[in-house]
Amino acid sequence: MSAYASPVSSPPFHYTSSSGLLVEVEGHRHKLCRSARLYELLTYKDPEPAYTKKGKLKIRQPPKQQDETQHFYEAQMIHYGLKPLSTKTATKNALLNAFKGPGTALTVPQEIRKIQDDLATEYSAKSAITKKKYEEALASRKIAEEKARKKRKQDEADLMAEFLEESNKKAKPNSEKALKIPNGKARLNSSVDIATLSGIYTVAAPSISNGWDCDGPLMLSLAPSSTRSHLWGSFDFGVFKGKLRSIPTKEGASDTIRFHWRGRETGEGESTYEAENTAKLTFLTNGKFRGKMYWDCCGKFKLVGKQTGNHPDSNSMESEVKRWKQDYWELNDVS
């Protein structure tokens, strides 16, 4: 919603405080052209041709002034209280004759000034109403944003409290989701129930949400590649967002997955792809994870996550993961 009122009209006249009185002709709106400038336009003559010393026309001739349009001159006729004519030549001649010679000036008649004054009064009243509605809408939006901010803070606090309580109970990692090494290769074991890792997670990271103004909840989406050789992710942490790619390991069975990520700051759009952009997430048996992540603007920070949604279907996620891969590889030191 704009803080400024739309124009008020009494065809062919239109008015706003910023533009003043405008006259509309053939869908084009024109301001009043001051008398001295209008006289210059009406009396302008193209410069004489330029010749060389040998009497030949020069290749480069003096520039000619581009004339105004028919609807411009017709609008000036109306501004100055004159009857519009059908052709440009007739309109210009009528305007020039109205000057009564060099050094004279055209004046706006009283009836046109009254139209402007009436429209200005109408616009002022309309503008006051519009401004009031805008301020009310702005205040409501601020209240809603503050309410949403407090809810996000509370949701994050509740999620952190869940993990603290489970930590006190010594919650066990999910051994069924271990990363193993089939045939000596570093990859996600196909026997692992990847479906329980794949999903949408709500994330709590106090170092991020307390240090920056985040518009919404921190979100992370995870899904395996079609070959299950990597677990891919897409995250939006408000102040920065990006894509994650699991890092293969030969360290044996583990509930912890290491990632490298590439992304951009949402403010200035600066990309980040350095080797130290890592995350280490340990997945638990209850659809949750805890871990640490490195971002150069914050250093290493803690984060926890809780699965709050599932992906629609495997076919759509294959296409989505392909887009994640493309975004990830496009962010590099030569992009």
CSV table of C-alpha atoms in Angstrom, one decimal:
chain,number,residue,atom,x,y,z
A,1,MET,CA,0.0,0.0,0.0
A,2,SER,CA,1.4,3.4,-1.0
A,3,ALA,CA,1.5,6.4,1.3
A,4,TYR,CA,0.5,8.6,-1.6
A,5,ALA,CA,-3.0,9.1,-3.0
A,6,SER,CA,-3.7,8.3,-6.6
A,7,PRO,CA,-4.5,11.3,-8.9
A,8,VAL,CA,-7.8,13.1,-8.7
A,9,SER,CA,-9.4,13.9,-12.0
A,10,SER,CA,-11.8,16.1,-13.8
A,11,PRO,CA,-11.2,15.1,-17.4
A,12,PRO,CA,-9.1,16.1,-19.2
A,13,PHE,CA,-7.5,17.4,-16.0
A,14,HIS,CA,-5.6,15.3,-13.4
A,15,TYR,CA,-3.8,16.4,-10.3
A,16,THR,CA,-1.4,15.2,-7.6
A,17,SER,CA,0.7,17.3,-5.3
A,18,SER,CA,3.9,16.1,-6.9
A,19,SER,CA,3.0,16.6,-10.5
A,20,GLY,CA,0.6,19.5,-10.3
A,21,LEU,CA,-2.1,20.0,-12.9
A,22,LEU,CA,-1.8,17.7,-15.9
A,23,VAL,CA,-3.9,17.7,-19.1
A,24,GLU,CA,-4.5,14.3,-20.8
A,25,VAL,CA,-4.6,14.1,-24.6
A,26,GLU,CA,-4.8,10.8,-26.4
A,27,GLY,CA,-3.7,8.9,-23.3
A,28,HIS,CA,-0.7,11.2,-22.7
A,29,ARG,CA,-0.6,13.6,-19.7
A,30,HIS,CA,1.4,16.9,-19.9
A,31,LYS,CA,2.3,19.6,-17.4
A,32,LEU,CA,2.0,23.3,-18.2
A,33,CYS,CA,4.9,24.5,-20.3
A,34,ARG,CA,6.0,27.8,-19.1
A,35,SER,CA,5.3,30.7,-21.5
A,36,ALA,CA,8.9,31.6,-22.3
A,37,ARG,CA,9.9,28.0,-23.1
A,38,LEU,CA,6.7,27.5,-25.2
A,39,TYR,CA,7.6,30.6,-27.2
A,40,GLU,CA,11.1,29.2,-27.9
A,41,LEU,CA,9.5,25.9,-29.2
A,42,LEU,CA,7.0,27.7,-31.4
A,43,THR,CA,9.6,30.1,-32.9
A,44,TYR,CA,12.4,27.6,-33.4
A,45,LYS,CA,14.0,27.4,-36.8
A,46,ASP,CA,16.4,24.7,-38.0
A,47,PRO,CA,20.0,25.9,-38.3
A,48,GLU,CA,21.4,26.8,-41.7
A,49,PRO,CA,23.3,24.0,-43.5
A,50,ALA,CA,27.0,24.0,-42.9
A,51,TYR,CA,29.4,24.1,-45.9
A,52,THR,CA,33.1,23.4,-46.4
A,53,LYS,CA,35.4,26.2,-47.8
A,54,LYS,CA,34.9,24.6,-51.2
A,55,GLY,CA,31.2,25.1,-51.0
A,56,LYS,CA,30.3,21.4,-50.3
A,57,LEU,CA,27.9,20.3,-47.6
A,58,LYS,CA,29.7,19.1,-44.5
A,59,ILE,CA,29.2,15.5,-43.5
A,60,ARG,CA,28.4,16.7,-40.0
A,61,GLN,CA,25.6,19.2,-39.9
A,62,PRO,CA,24.5,21.3,-36.9
A,63,PRO,CA,22.1,19.2,-34.7
A,64,LYS,CA,18.4,19.9,-35.1
A,65,GLN,CA,16.0,20.3,-32.2
A,66,GLN,CA,13.4,17.5,-32.0
A,67,ASP,CA,10.0,19.1,-31.9
A,68,GLU,CA,7.3,18.2,-29.4
A,69,THR,CA,4.3,16.1,-30.3
A,70,GLN,CA,0.8,17.1,-31.4
A,71,HIS,CA,-0.7,16.0,-28.1
A,72,PHE,CA,1.8,18.1,-26.2
A,73,TYR,CA,0.8,21.3,-28.1
A,74,GLU,CA,-2.9,20.4,-27.8
A,75,ALA,CA,-2.4,20.0,-24.0
A,76,GLN,CA,-0.8,23.5,-23.9
A,77,MET,CA,-3.9,24.9,-25.7
A,78,ILE,CA,-6.1,23.5,-22.9
A,79,HIS,CA,-3.8,24.6,-20.1
A,80,TYR,CA,-3.9,28.2,-21.5
A,81,GLY,CA,-7.7,28.1,-22.0
A,82,LEU,CA,-7.6,27.9,-25.8
A,83,LYS,CA,-9.7,25.7,-28.0
A,84,PRO,CA,-7.8,22.6,-29.3
A,85,LEU,CA,-7.4,22.2,-33.0
A,86,SER,CA,-7.1,19.0,-35.1
A,87,THR,CA,-3.6,19.4,-36.6
A,88,LYS,CA,-0.2,20.1,-35.2
A,89,THR,CA,0.5,23.0,-37.6
A,90,ALA,CA,-2.8,24.7,-36.8
A,91,THR,CA,-2.3,24.2,-33.1
A,92,LYS,CA,1.2,25.7,-33.1
A,93,ASN,CA,0.0,28.6,-35.2
A,94,ALA,CA,-2.9,29.3,-32.8
A,95,LEU,CA,-0.5,29.2,-29.8
A,96,LEU,CA,2.0,31.5,-31.5
A,97,ASN,CA,-0.7,34.0,-32.4
A,98,ALA,CA,-1.9,34.0,-28.8
A,99,PHE,CA,1.5,35.5,-27.8
A,100,LYS,CA,0.8,38.8,-29.7
A,101,GLY,CA,4.5,39.0,-30.6
A,102,PRO,CA,7.9,38.7,-29.1
A,103,GLY,CA,8.3,39.6,-25.4
A,104,THR,CA,4.7,38.8,-24.5
A,105,ALA,CA,3.5,36.0,-22.4
A,106,LEU,CA,0.6,33.7,-22.1
A,107,THR,CA,-1.3,33.5,-18.8
A,108,VAL,CA,-3.5,30.8,-17.4
A,109,PRO,CA,-7.1,31.9,-17.3
A,110,GLN,CA,-9.0,32.1,-14.0
A,111,GLU,CA,-11.3,29.2,-14.8
A,112,ILE,CA,-8.3,26.9,-15.3
A,113,ARG,CA,-6.7,28.1,-12.1
A,114,LYS,CA,-10.0,27.3,-10.3
A,115,ILE,CA,-10.0,23.8,-11.7
A,116,GLN,CA,-6.5,23.4,-10.3
A,117,ASP,CA,-7.4,24.8,-6.9
A,118,ASP,CA,-10.5,22.5,-6.7
A,119,LEU,CA,-8.5,19.4,-7.6
A,120,ALA,CA,-5.8,20.4,-5.2
A,121,THR,CA,-8.3,20.6,-2.3
A,122,GLU,CA,-9.8,17.3,-3.3
A,123,TYR,CA,-6.4,15.7,-3.5
A,124,SER,CA,-5.4,17.1,-0.1
A,125,ALA,CA,-8.5,15.5,1.5
A,126,LYS,CA,-7.9,12.2,-0.3
A,127,SER,CA,-4.2,12.2,0.6
A,128,ALA,CA,-5.0,12.7,4.3
A,129,ILE,CA,-7.3,9.6,4.2
A,130,THR,CA,-4.7,7.6,2.2
A,131,LYS,CA,-2.0,8.6,4.6
A,132,LYS,CA,-4.1,7.6,7.7
A,133,LYS,CA,-4.9,4.2,6.1
A,134,TYR,CA,-1.2,3.7,5.3
A,135,GLU,CA,-0.1,4.5,8.8
A,136,GLU,CA,-2.8,2.2,10.3
A,137,ALA,CA,-1.7,-0.6,7.9
A,138,LEU,CA,2.0,0.0,8.8
A,139,ALA,CA,1.2,-0.1,12.5
A,140,SER,CA,-0.7,-3.4,12.1
A,141,ARG,CA,2.1,-4.9,10.1
A,142,LYS,CA,4.6,-3.9,12.7
A,143,ILE,CA,2.4,-5.5,15.4
A,144,ALA,CA,2.1,-8.7,13.3
A,145,GLU,CA,5.9,-8.8,12.7
A,146,GLU,CA,6.6,-8.3,16.4
A,147,LYS,CA,4.1,-11.1,17.2
A,148,ALA,CA,5.7,-13.4,14.6
A,149,ARG,CA,9.2,-12.5,15.9
A,150,LYS,CA,8.2,-13.4,19.5
A,151,LYS,CA,6.7,-16.6,18.3
A,152,ARG,CA,9.8,-17.5,16.4
A,153,LYS,CA,11.9,-16.8,19.5
A,154,GLN,CA,9.6,-18.9,21.6
A,155,ASP,CA,9.6,-21.8,19.1
A,156,GLU,CA,13.4,-21.7,19.0
A,157,ALA,CA,13.5,-21.6,22.8
A,158,ASP,CA,11.1,-24.6,23.0
A,159,LEU,CA,13.2,-26.6,20.6
A,160,MET,CA,16.4,-25.8,22.4
A,161,ALA,CA,14.7,-26.8,25.7
A,162,GLU,CA,13.7,-30.2,24.1
A,163,PHE,CA,17.3,-30.9,23.2
A,164,LEU,CA,18.5,-29.8,26.7
A,165,GLU,CA,16.0,-32.2,28.3
A,166,GLU,CA,16.9,-35.0,26.0
A,167,SER,CA,20.6,-34.3,26.6
A,168,ASN,CA,20.0,-34.7,30.3
A,169,LYS,CA,18.3,-38.0,29.6
A,170,LYS,CA,21.3,-39.0,27.4
A,171,ALA,CA,19.4,-39.4,24.1
A,172,LYS,CA,21.1,-42.0,21.9
A,173,PRO,CA,22.1,-41.4,18.3
A,174,ASN,CA,20.3,-43.3,15.6
A,175,SER,CA,22.5,-46.3,14.9
A,176,GLU,CA,20.2,-47.4,12.1
A,177,LYS,CA,21.2,-44.4,10.1
A,178,ALA,CA,24.9,-45.0,10.3
A,179,LEU,CA,27.2,-44.1,7.5
A,180,LYS,CA,29.0,-47.3,6.4
A,181,ILE,CA,31.6,-48.2,3.8
A,182,PRO,CA,30.3,-50.7,1.3
A,183,ASN,CA,33.1,-52.2,-0.9
A,184,GLY,CA,35.7,-49.9,0.6
A,185,LYS,CA,34.0,-46.8,-0.9
A,186,ALA,CA,33.0,-43.7,1.1
A,187,ARG,CA,29.3,-43.3,0.5
A,188,LEU,CA,25.9,-43.6,2.2
A,189,ASN,CA,25.1,-47.3,2.7
A,190,SER,CA,22.0,-48.3,0.6
A,191,SER,CA,20.7,-50.4,3.4
A,192,VAL,CA,20.3,-47.3,5.6
A,193,ASP,CA,16.8,-46.0,5.9
A,194,ILE,CA,17.5,-42.8,4.1
A,195,ALA,CA,13.8,-41.9,4.1
A,196,THR,CA,14.0,-41.1,7.8
A,197,LEU,CA,16.8,-38.5,7.1
A,198,SER,CA,15.1,-37.1,4.0
A,199,GLY,CA,12.6,-34.4,5.0
A,200,ILE,CA,12.1,-30.8,6.1
A,201,TYR,CA,13.6,-29.6,9.4
A,202,THR,CA,12.9,-26.6,11.5
A,203,VAL,CA,16.2,-25.4,12.9
A,204,ALA,CA,17.2,-23.5,16.0
A,205,ALA,CA,20.5,-21.6,16.0
A,206,PRO,CA,20.6,-18.9,18.7
A,207,SER,CA,23.9,-17.4,17.4
A,208,ILE,CA,22.1,-16.6,14.1
A,209,SER,CA,18.7,-15.6,15.3
A,210,ASN,CA,20.0,-13.5,18.1
A,211,GLY,CA,22.7,-11.9,16.0
A,212,TRP,CA,20.6,-11.0,13.0
A,213,ASP,CA,17.0,-10.1,12.3
A,214,CYS,CA,15.6,-13.2,10.7
A,215,ASP,CA,12.2,-12.8,9.0
A,216,GLY,CA,11.1,-16.3,9.4
A,217,PRO,CA,12.0,-19.7,11.0
A,218,LEU,CA,15.3,-21.2,10.0
A,219,MET,CA,14.7,-24.1,7.7
A,220,LEU,CA,16.7,-27.1,6.3
A,221,SER,CA,15.6,-29.6,3.7
A,222,LEU,CA,17.5,-32.9,3.2
A,223,ALA,CA,17.3,-35.5,0.5
A,224,PRO,CA,19.7,-38.2,-0.9
A,225,SER,CA,21.1,-38.2,-4.4
A,226,SER,CA,19.6,-40.8,-6.8
A,227,THR,CA,22.6,-43.1,-6.3
A,228,ARG,CA,22.6,-42.5,-2.5
A,229,SER,CA,26.3,-41.6,-2.7
A,230,HIS,CA,25.6,-38.2,-1.1
A,231,LEU,CA,23.0,-36.6,1.1
A,232,TRP,CA,22.1,-33.1,-0.2
A,233,GLY,CA,20.4,-30.2,1.5
A,234,SER,CA,19.0,-26.8,1.0
A,235,PHE,CA,18.8,-24.3,3.9
A,236,ASP,CA,17.5,-20.8,4.5
A,237,PHE,CA,18.8,-19.3,7.7
A,238,GLY,CA,17.4,-15.8,7.0
A,239,VAL,CA,20.6,-13.9,6.8
A,240,PHE,CA,22.3,-16.5,4.6
A,241,LYS,CA,21.1,-19.5,2.6
A,242,GLY,CA,22.7,-22.2,0.5
A,243,LYS,CA,23.1,-25.8,-0.4
A,244,LEU,CA,24.8,-28.7,1.5
A,245,ARG,CA,26.7,-31.7,0.1
A,246,SER,CA,27.7,-34.6,2.4
A,247,ILE,CA,31.4,-35.3,2.6
A,248,PRO,CA,32.3,-39.0,2.0
A,249,THR,CA,34.2,-40.6,4.9
A,250,LYS,CA,36.0,-43.9,5.5
A,251,GLU,CA,36.0,-43.5,9.3
A,252,GLY,CA,33.5,-46.4,9.7
A,253,ALA,CA,30.0,-46.5,11.0
A,254,SER,CA,28.8,-43.2,12.4
A,255,ASP,CA,25.6,-41.3,13.2
A,256,THR,CA,27.3,-38.1,12.3
A,257,ILE,CA,27.3,-36.7,8.7
A,258,ARG,CA,29.8,-34.1,7.7
A,259,PHE,CA,28.8,-31.5,5.0
A,260,HIS,CA,30.3,-28.8,2.9
A,261,TRP,CA,28.1,-26.0,2.0
A,262,ARG,CA,28.0,-23.1,-0.5
A,263,GLY,CA,25.7,-20.2,-0.4
A,264,ARG,CA,25.0,-16.4,-0.4
A,265,GLU,CA,24.3,-13.7,2.1
A,266,THR,CA,20.7,-12.6,1.6
A,267,GLY,CA,21.5,-8.9,2.1
A,268,GLU,CA,24.2,-8.0,-0.4
A,269,GLY,CA,24.1,-11.4,-2.2
A,270,GLU,CA,27.8,-12.0,-1.6
A,271,SER,CA,28.6,-15.7,-2.3
A,272,THR,CA,30.6,-17.9,0.0
A,273,TYR,CA,32.1,-21.3,-1.0
A,274,GLU,CA,35.3,-21.6,1.0
A,275,ALA,CA,36.6,-25.0,2.2
A,276,GLU,CA,35.9,-24.1,5.9
A,277,ASN,CA,32.2,-23.8,5.1
A,278,THR,CA,31.4,-27.1,6.9
A,279,ALA,CA,28.6,-28.6,9.0
A,280,LYS,CA,28.6,-31.6,11.2
A,281,LEU,CA,25.2,-33.0,12.1
A,282,THR,CA,24.5,-36.0,14.4
A,283,PHE,CA,21.1,-37.6,13.8
A,284,LEU,CA,19.0,-38.9,16.6
A,285,THR,CA,16.3,-41.6,16.8
A,286,ASN,CA,13.4,-39.1,17.1
A,287,GLY,CA,13.6,-37.2,13.8
A,288,LYS,CA,16.0,-34.7,15.3
A,289,PHE,CA,19.7,-33.7,14.8
A,290,ARG,CA,22.2,-31.6,16.7
A,291,GLY,CA,25.5,-30.3,15.4
A,292,LYS,CA,27.8,-27.4,14.5
A,293,MET,CA,28.2,-25.3,11.4
A,294,TYR,CA,30.8,-22.7,10.3
A,295,TRP,CA,30.0,-19.4,8.7
A,296,ASP,CA,32.7,-16.8,8.3
A,297,CYS,CA,30.4,-14.0,9.6
A,298,CYS,CA,29.6,-15.9,12.8
A,299,GLY,CA,32.4,-18.5,13.2
A,300,LYS,CA,31.4,-22.0,14.4
A,301,PHE,CA,27.9,-22.0,15.9
A,302,LYS,CA,25.6,-24.7,17.4
A,303,LEU,CA,22.4,-25.7,15.8
A,304,VAL,CA,19.6,-28.3,16.4
A,305,GLY,CA,16.8,-29.4,14.1
A,306,LYS,CA,13.5,-31.2,14.3
A,307,GLN,CA,11.8,-32.8,11.3
A,308,THR,CA,8.5,-31.0,10.8
A,309,GLY,CA,7.6,-32.1,7.3
A,310,ASN,CA,8.1,-34.7,4.5
A,311,HIS,CA,8.9,-34.2,0.9
A,312,PRO,CA,5.9,-34.7,-1.5
A,313,ASP,CA,7.3,-37.7,-3.5
A,314,SER,CA,10.6,-39.2,-4.7
A,315,ASN,CA,10.2,-38.2,-8.4
A,316,SER,CA,9.8,-34.5,-7.6
A,317,MET,CA,12.6,-34.7,-5.1
A,318,GLU,CA,15.0,-36.1,-7.7
A,319,SER,CA,14.4,-33.0,-9.8
A,320,GLU,CA,14.8,-30.8,-6.7
A,321,VAL,CA,18.1,-32.4,-5.7
A,322,LYS,CA,19.4,-31.9,-9.3
A,323,ARG,CA,18.7,-28.2,-8.8
A,324,TRP,CA,20.4,-28.2,-5.5
A,325,LYS,CA,23.5,-29.8,-7.1
A,326,GLN,CA,23.5,-27.3,-9.9
A,327,ASP,CA,23.2,-24.4,-7.5
A,328,TYR,CA,26.0,-25.9,-5.3
A,329,TRP,CA,28.5,-26.4,-8.2
A,330,GLU,CA,27.7,-23.0,-9.8
A,331,LEU,CA,29.0,-21.3,-6.6
A,332,ASN,CA,32.7,-21.4,-6.9
A,333,ASP,CA,35.7,-19.1,-7.1
A,334,VAL,CA,35.2,-18.6,-10.9
A,335,SER,CA,31.5,-17.8,-10.7
